[in-house]
mmCIF file with all atom_site columns, C-alpha atoms and ligand atoms in Angstrom:
data_model
loop_
_atom_site.group_PDB
_atom_site.id
_atom_site.type_symbol
_atom_site.label_atom_id
_atom_site.label_alt_id
_atom_site.label_comp_id
_atom_site.label_asym_id
_atom_site.label_entity_id
_atom_site.label_seq_id
_atom_site.pdbx_PDB_ins_code
_atom_site.Cartn_x
_atom_site.Cartn_y
_atom_site.Cartn_z
_atom_site.occupancy
_atom_site.B_iso_or_equiv
_atom_site.pdbx_formal_charge
_atom_site.auth_seq_id
_atom_site.auth_comp_id
_atom_site.auth_asym_id
_atom_site.auth_atom_id
_atom_site.pdbx_PDB_model_num
ATOM   1   C  CA  . UNK A 1 1   ? -8.901  -17.542 -16.321 1.00 0.00 ? 1   UNK A CA  1
ATOM   2   C  CA  . UNK A 1 2   ? -8.138  -17.146 -12.557 1.00 0.00 ? 2   UNK A CA  1
ATOM   3   C  CA  . UNK A 1 3   ? -10.208 -14.681 -10.709 1.00 0.00 ? 3   UNK A CA  1
ATOM   4   C  CA  . UNK A 1 4   ? -10.427 -13.970 -7.035  1.00 0.00 ? 4   UNK A CA  1
ATOM   5   C  CA  . UNK A 1 5   ? -13.939 -13.012 -5.828  1.00 0.00 ? 5   UNK A CA  1
ATOM   6   C  CA  . UNK A 1 6   ? -12.603 -10.972 -2.952  1.00 0.00 ? 6   UNK A CA  1
ATOM   7   C  CA  . UNK A 1 7   ? -10.291 -8.937  -5.186  1.00 0.00 ? 7   UNK A CA  1
ATOM   8   C  CA  . UNK A 1 8   ? -11.410 -5.293  -6.038  1.00 0.00 ? 8   UNK A CA  1
ATOM   9   C  CA  . UNK A 1 9   ? -9.690  -5.300  -9.415  1.00 0.00 ? 9   UNK A CA  1
ATOM   10  C  CA  . UNK A 1 10  ? -11.287 -8.636  -10.443 1.00 0.00 ? 10  UNK A CA  1
ATOM   11  C  CA  . UNK A 1 11  ? -14.662 -7.221  -9.416  1.00 0.00 ? 11  UNK A CA  1
ATOM   12  C  CA  . UNK A 1 12  ? -13.883 -4.271  -11.894 1.00 0.00 ? 12  UNK A CA  1
ATOM   13  C  CA  . UNK A 1 13  ? -12.996 -6.706  -14.564 1.00 0.00 ? 13  UNK A CA  1
ATOM   14  C  CA  . UNK A 1 14  ? -16.295 -8.443  -13.904 1.00 0.00 ? 14  UNK A CA  1
ATOM   15  C  CA  . UNK A 1 15  ? -18.216 -5.224  -13.976 1.00 0.00 ? 15  UNK A CA  1
ATOM   16  C  CA  . UNK A 1 16  ? -19.360 -5.649  -10.352 1.00 0.00 ? 16  UNK A CA  1
ATOM   17  C  CA  . UNK A 1 17  ? -17.690 -2.228  -9.507  1.00 0.00 ? 17  UNK A CA  1
ATOM   18  C  CA  . UNK A 1 18  ? -17.613 0.649   -11.895 1.00 0.00 ? 18  UNK A CA  1
ATOM   19  C  CA  . UNK A 1 19  ? -14.550 2.192   -13.422 1.00 0.00 ? 19  UNK A CA  1
ATOM   20  C  CA  . UNK A 1 20  ? -13.784 4.805   -15.939 1.00 0.00 ? 20  UNK A CA  1
ATOM   21  C  CA  . UNK A 1 21  ? -12.314 2.474   -18.663 1.00 0.00 ? 21  UNK A CA  1
ATOM   22  C  CA  . UNK A 1 22  ? -10.078 3.666   -21.322 1.00 0.00 ? 22  UNK A CA  1
ATOM   23  C  CA  . UNK A 1 23  ? -9.067  0.418   -22.949 1.00 0.00 ? 23  UNK A CA  1
ATOM   24  C  CA  . UNK A 1 24  ? -10.003 -3.148  -22.877 1.00 0.00 ? 24  UNK A CA  1
ATOM   25  C  CA  . UNK A 1 25  ? -9.086  -6.311  -24.915 1.00 0.00 ? 25  UNK A CA  1
ATOM   26  C  CA  . UNK A 1 26  ? -9.136  -10.047 -24.168 1.00 0.00 ? 26  UNK A CA  1
ATOM   27  C  CA  . UNK A 1 27  ? -6.359  -9.936  -21.730 1.00 0.00 ? 27  UNK A CA  1
ATOM   28  C  CA  . UNK A 1 28  ? -6.057  -6.473  -20.382 1.00 0.00 ? 28  UNK A CA  1
ATOM   29  C  CA  . UNK A 1 29  ? -8.105  -3.605  -18.889 1.00 0.00 ? 29  UNK A CA  1
ATOM   30  C  CA  . UNK A 1 30  ? -7.125  -0.101  -18.382 1.00 0.00 ? 30  UNK A CA  1
ATOM   31  C  CA  . UNK A 1 31  ? -8.975  2.476   -16.168 1.00 0.00 ? 31  UNK A CA  1
ATOM   32  C  CA  . UNK A 1 32  ? -8.429  5.704   -14.514 1.00 0.00 ? 32  UNK A CA  1
ATOM   33  C  CA  . UNK A 1 33  ? -7.053  5.580   -10.910 1.00 0.00 ? 33  UNK A CA  1
ATOM   34  C  CA  . UNK A 1 34  ? -9.941  6.654   -8.479  1.00 0.00 ? 34  UNK A CA  1
ATOM   35  C  CA  . UNK A 1 35  ? -7.238  8.734   -6.424  1.00 0.00 ? 35  UNK A CA  1
ATOM   36  C  CA  . UNK A 1 36  ? -4.975  10.183  -9.184  1.00 0.00 ? 36  UNK A CA  1
ATOM   37  C  CA  . UNK A 1 37  ? -1.498  11.525  -8.336  1.00 0.00 ? 37  UNK A CA  1
ATOM   38  C  CA  . UNK A 1 38  ? -1.055  13.125  -11.592 1.00 0.00 ? 38  UNK A CA  1
ATOM   39  C  CA  . UNK A 1 39  ? -3.489  14.751  -14.121 1.00 0.00 ? 39  UNK A CA  1
ATOM   40  C  CA  . UNK A 1 40  ? -3.658  11.513  -15.932 1.00 0.00 ? 40  UNK A CA  1
ATOM   41  C  CA  . UNK A 1 41  ? -3.328  8.445   -13.839 1.00 0.00 ? 41  UNK A CA  1
ATOM   42  C  CA  . UNK A 1 42  ? -4.132  5.147   -15.432 1.00 0.00 ? 42  UNK A CA  1
ATOM   43  C  CA  . UNK A 1 43  ? -3.991  1.605   -14.056 1.00 0.00 ? 43  UNK A CA  1
ATOM   44  C  CA  . UNK A 1 44  ? -3.066  -1.102  -16.549 1.00 0.00 ? 44  UNK A CA  1
ATOM   45  C  CA  . UNK A 1 45  ? -4.050  -4.564  -15.293 1.00 0.00 ? 45  UNK A CA  1
ATOM   46  C  CA  . UNK A 1 46  ? -4.337  -8.194  -16.648 1.00 0.00 ? 46  UNK A CA  1
ATOM   47  C  CA  . UNK A 1 47  ? -7.874  -9.431  -16.635 1.00 0.00 ? 47  UNK A CA  1
ATOM   48  C  CA  . UNK A 1 48  ? -6.655  -12.723 -14.954 1.00 0.00 ? 48  UNK A CA  1
ATOM   49  C  CA  . UNK A 1 49  ? -5.870  -12.459 -11.211 1.00 0.00 ? 49  UNK A CA  1
ATOM   50  C  CA  . UNK A 1 50  ? -2.167  -12.354 -10.523 1.00 0.00 ? 50  UNK A CA  1
ATOM   51  C  CA  . UNK A 1 51  ? -1.583  -11.118 -7.088  1.00 0.00 ? 51  UNK A CA  1
ATOM   52  C  CA  . UNK A 1 52  ? 2.011   -9.552  -7.448  1.00 0.00 ? 52  UNK A CA  1
ATOM   53  C  CA  . UNK A 1 53  ? 4.925   -9.300  -9.616  1.00 0.00 ? 53  UNK A CA  1
ATOM   54  C  CA  . UNK A 1 54  ? 6.461   -12.164 -7.399  1.00 0.00 ? 54  UNK A CA  1
ATOM   55  C  CA  . UNK A 1 55  ? 3.824   -14.402 -9.054  1.00 0.00 ? 55  UNK A CA  1
ATOM   56  C  CA  . UNK A 1 56  ? 4.951   -13.643 -12.514 1.00 0.00 ? 56  UNK A CA  1
ATOM   57  C  CA  . UNK A 1 57  ? 7.662   -15.535 -14.527 1.00 0.00 ? 57  UNK A CA  1
ATOM   58  C  CA  . UNK A 1 58  ? 8.858   -16.062 -18.051 1.00 0.00 ? 58  UNK A CA  1
ATOM   59  C  CA  . UNK A 1 59  ? 5.354   -17.297 -19.055 1.00 0.00 ? 59  UNK A CA  1
ATOM   60  C  CA  . UNK A 1 60  ? 4.196   -13.871 -18.331 1.00 0.00 ? 60  UNK A CA  1
ATOM   61  C  CA  . UNK A 1 61  ? 6.677   -12.021 -20.358 1.00 0.00 ? 61  UNK A CA  1
ATOM   62  C  CA  . UNK A 1 62  ? 4.348   -11.354 -23.344 1.00 0.00 ? 62  UNK A CA  1
ATOM   63  C  CA  . UNK A 1 63  ? 1.498   -10.207 -21.107 1.00 0.00 ? 63  UNK A CA  1
ATOM   64  C  CA  . UNK A 1 64  ? 3.886   -7.830  -19.282 1.00 0.00 ? 64  UNK A CA  1
ATOM   65  C  CA  . UNK A 1 65  ? 5.181   -6.578  -22.551 1.00 0.00 ? 65  UNK A CA  1
ATOM   66  C  CA  . UNK A 1 66  ? 1.754   -5.882  -23.907 1.00 0.00 ? 66  UNK A CA  1
ATOM   67  C  CA  . UNK A 1 67  ? 1.000   -3.837  -20.550 1.00 0.00 ? 67  UNK A CA  1
ATOM   68  C  CA  . UNK A 1 68  ? 4.062   -1.845  -21.070 1.00 0.00 ? 68  UNK A CA  1
ATOM   69  C  CA  . UNK A 1 69  ? 3.713   -1.346  -24.848 1.00 0.00 ? 69  UNK A CA  1
ATOM   70  C  CA  . UNK A 1 70  ? 0.161   0.002   -24.173 1.00 0.00 ? 70  UNK A CA  1
ATOM   71  C  CA  . UNK A 1 71  ? 1.316   2.902   -21.951 1.00 0.00 ? 71  UNK A CA  1
ATOM   72  C  CA  . UNK A 1 72  ? 2.806   5.338   -24.639 1.00 0.00 ? 72  UNK A CA  1
ATOM   73  C  CA  . UNK A 1 73  ? -0.173  4.737   -26.964 1.00 0.00 ? 73  UNK A CA  1
ATOM   74  C  CA  . UNK A 1 74  ? -2.696  5.442   -24.364 1.00 0.00 ? 74  UNK A CA  1
ATOM   75  C  CA  . UNK A 1 75  ? -0.947  8.533   -22.999 1.00 0.00 ? 75  UNK A CA  1
ATOM   76  C  CA  . UNK A 1 76  ? -0.557  9.921   -26.512 1.00 0.00 ? 76  UNK A CA  1
ATOM   77  C  CA  . UNK A 1 77  ? -4.218  9.219   -27.162 1.00 0.00 ? 77  UNK A CA  1
ATOM   78  C  CA  . UNK A 1 78  ? -5.118  11.233  -23.819 1.00 0.00 ? 78  UNK A CA  1
ATOM   79  C  CA  . UNK A 1 79  ? -2.905  14.194  -24.850 1.00 0.00 ? 79  UNK A CA  1
ATOM   80  C  CA  . UNK A 1 80  ? 0.009   13.436  -22.644 1.00 0.00 ? 80  UNK A CA  1
ATOM   81  C  CA  . UNK A 1 81  ? 2.908   14.284  -25.022 1.00 0.00 ? 81  UNK A CA  1
ATOM   82  C  CA  . UNK A 1 82  ? 5.568   15.627  -22.489 1.00 0.00 ? 82  UNK A CA  1
ATOM   83  C  CA  . UNK A 1 83  ? 6.289   12.555  -20.445 1.00 0.00 ? 83  UNK A CA  1
ATOM   84  C  CA  . UNK A 1 84  ? 4.950   10.024  -18.085 1.00 0.00 ? 84  UNK A CA  1
ATOM   85  C  CA  . UNK A 1 85  ? 6.078   7.644   -15.321 1.00 0.00 ? 85  UNK A CA  1
ATOM   86  C  CA  . UNK A 1 86  ? 5.241   3.856   -14.950 1.00 0.00 ? 86  UNK A CA  1
ATOM   87  C  CA  . UNK A 1 87  ? 5.346   2.359   -11.506 1.00 0.00 ? 87  UNK A CA  1
ATOM   88  C  CA  . UNK A 1 88  ? 4.440   -1.166  -10.345 1.00 0.00 ? 88  UNK A CA  1
ATOM   89  C  CA  . UNK A 1 89  ? 4.366   -1.346  -6.640  1.00 0.00 ? 89  UNK A CA  1
ATOM   90  C  CA  . UNK A 1 90  ? 5.217   -4.975  -5.382  1.00 0.00 ? 90  UNK A CA  1
ATOM   91  C  CA  . UNK A 1 91  ? 4.693   -6.424  -2.039  1.00 0.00 ? 91  UNK A CA  1
ATOM   92  C  CA  . UNK A 1 92  ? 4.513   -4.721  1.426   1.00 0.00 ? 92  UNK A CA  1
ATOM   93  C  CA  . UNK A 1 93  ? 7.923   -2.972  1.215   1.00 0.00 ? 93  UNK A CA  1
ATOM   94  C  CA  . UNK A 1 94  ? 7.013   -1.849  -2.304  1.00 0.00 ? 94  UNK A CA  1
ATOM   95  C  CA  . UNK A 1 95  ? 3.770   -0.181  -1.034  1.00 0.00 ? 95  UNK A CA  1
ATOM   96  C  CA  . UNK A 1 96  ? 1.383   -2.476  -2.967  1.00 0.00 ? 96  UNK A CA  1
ATOM   97  C  CA  . UNK A 1 97  ? -2.181  -1.861  -1.683  1.00 0.00 ? 97  UNK A CA  1
ATOM   98  C  CA  . UNK A 1 98  ? -4.362  -3.936  -4.207  1.00 0.00 ? 98  UNK A CA  1
ATOM   99  C  CA  . UNK A 1 99  ? -3.091  -7.404  -4.419  1.00 0.00 ? 99  UNK A CA  1
ATOM   100 C  CA  . UNK A 1 100 ? -3.803  -7.594  -8.260  1.00 0.00 ? 100 UNK A CA  1
ATOM   101 C  CA  . UNK A 1 101 ? -0.869  -6.784  -10.477 1.00 0.00 ? 101 UNK A CA  1
ATOM   102 C  CA  . UNK A 1 102 ? -1.301  -3.257  -11.942 1.00 0.00 ? 102 UNK A CA  1
ATOM   103 C  CA  . UNK A 1 103 ? 0.922   -0.799  -13.725 1.00 0.00 ? 103 UNK A CA  1
ATOM   104 C  CA  . UNK A 1 104 ? 0.438   2.841   -12.739 1.00 0.00 ? 104 UNK A CA  1
ATOM   105 C  CA  . UNK A 1 105 ? 0.883   5.036   -15.704 1.00 0.00 ? 105 UNK A CA  1
ATOM   106 C  CA  . UNK A 1 106 ? 1.045   8.718   -14.654 1.00 0.00 ? 106 UNK A CA  1
ATOM   107 C  CA  . UNK A 1 107 ? 1.643   11.853  -16.782 1.00 0.00 ? 107 UNK A CA  1
ATOM   108 C  CA  . UNK A 1 108 ? 0.378   15.366  -17.510 1.00 0.00 ? 108 UNK A CA  1
ATOM   109 C  CA  . UNK A 1 109 ? 1.612   18.926  -16.597 1.00 0.00 ? 109 UNK A CA  1
ATOM   110 C  CA  . UNK A 1 110 ? 3.440   19.068  -13.215 1.00 0.00 ? 110 UNK A CA  1
ATOM   111 C  CA  . UNK A 1 111 ? 3.184   19.633  -10.158 1.00 0.00 ? 111 UNK A CA  1
ATOM   112 C  CA  . UNK A 1 112 ? 1.791   16.161  -9.198  1.00 0.00 ? 112 UNK A CA  1
ATOM   113 C  CA  . UNK A 1 113 ? 0.233   15.377  -5.796  1.00 0.00 ? 113 UNK A CA  1
ATOM   114 C  CA  . UNK A 1 114 ? 3.180   12.543  -5.281  1.00 0.00 ? 114 UNK A CA  1
ATOM   115 C  CA  . UNK A 1 115 ? 6.343   12.138  -6.861  1.00 0.00 ? 115 UNK A CA  1
HETATM 116 P  P1  . LIG B 2 .   ? -1.037  0.217   -5.023  1.00 0.00 ? 1   LIG B P1  1
HETATM 117 O  O1  . LIG B 2 .   ? -0.678  0.941   -3.892  1.00 0.00 ? 1   LIG B O1  1
HETATM 118 O  O2  . LIG B 2 .   ? 0.119   0.291   -6.128  1.00 0.00 ? 1   LIG B O2  1
HETATM 119 O  O3  . LIG B 2 .   ? -1.530  -0.973  -4.722  1.00 0.00 ? 1   LIG B O3  1
HETATM 120 O  O4  . LIG B 2 .   ? -2.182  0.990   -5.831  1.00 0.00 ? 1   LIG B O4  1
HETATM 121 C  C1  . LIG B 2 .   ? -3.471  0.789   -5.871  1.00 0.00 ? 1   LIG B C1  1
HETATM 122 C  C2  . LIG B 2 .   ? -4.223  1.925   -6.592  1.00 0.00 ? 1   LIG B C2  1
HETATM 123 O  O5  . LIG B 2 .   ? -5.513  1.367   -6.816  1.00 0.00 ? 1   LIG B O5  1
HETATM 124 C  C3  . LIG B 2 .   ? -4.346  3.151   -5.828  1.00 0.00 ? 1   LIG B C3  1
HETATM 125 O  O6  . LIG B 2 .   ? -3.631  4.354   -6.501  1.00 0.00 ? 1   LIG B O6  1
HETATM 126 C  C4  . LIG B 2 .   ? -5.771  3.314   -5.669  1.00 0.00 ? 1   LIG B C4  1
HETATM 127 O  O7  . LIG B 2 .   ? -6.165  4.690   -5.699  1.00 0.00 ? 1   LIG B O7  1
HETATM 128 C  C5  . LIG B 2 .   ? -6.415  2.547   -6.802  1.00 0.00 ? 1   LIG B C5  1
HETATM 129 N  N1  . LIG B 2 .   ? -7.729  2.097   -6.605  1.00 0.00 ? 1   LIG B N1  1
HETATM 130 C  C6  . LIG B 2 .   ? -8.325  1.507   -5.530  1.00 0.00 ? 1   LIG B C6  1
HETATM 131 N  N2  . LIG B 2 .   ? -9.521  1.128   -5.719  1.00 0.00 ? 1   LIG B N2  1
HETATM 132 C  C7  . LIG B 2 .   ? -9.780  1.686   -7.060  1.00 0.00 ? 1   LIG B C7  1
HETATM 133 C  C8  . LIG B 2 .   ? -10.951 1.657   -7.788  1.00 0.00 ? 1   LIG B C8  1
HETATM 134 N  N3  . LIG B 2 .   ? -12.094 1.228   -7.372  1.00 0.00 ? 1   LIG B N3  1
HETATM 135 N  N4  . LIG B 2 .   ? -10.964 2.302   -8.980  1.00 0.00 ? 1   LIG B N4  1
HETATM 136 C  C9  . LIG B 2 .   ? -9.886  2.849   -9.342  1.00 0.00 ? 1   LIG B C9  1
HETATM 137 N  N5  . LIG B 2 .   ? -8.739  2.779   -8.775  1.00 0.00 ? 1   LIG B N5  1
HETATM 138 C  C10 . LIG B 2 .   ? -8.624  2.283   -7.593  1.00 0.00 ? 1   LIG B C10 1
HETATM 139 ZN ZN1 . LIG B 2 .   ? -7.786  -9.861  -8.971  1.00 0.00 ? 2   LIG B ZN1 1
#
């Protein structure tokens, strides 16, 4: 599995940096965002290091599908029953700050700090 020793999310996968985990399997990890925009703000990441969505292709369709399919299940488990947003920031113009693919899943009662 590809990892980047300088990547903060790879360090979270390796347990070198703590996180508030909500879900984990062989391929995926989900944890709470450290600076939430909404009452519930999760980050869904692949355990393998993939820098951006530009680095994904048809071979990642199943992985990306599993990431997406987790969102409603986890939000429901966390009591978010009135709606949520999924955001994947990609590249400089997309506002991506951490160069490891991650899906923001945000929900809970409004107002939210962003969006
Ligand atoms: P983006 O701008 O899409 O790259 O988002 C990166 C997100 O990662 C931001 O919402 C940060 O708050 C979040 N983040 C950065 N470091 C950590 C960390 N150690 N634990 C949890 N979330 C983090
Ligand atoms: Zn990484």
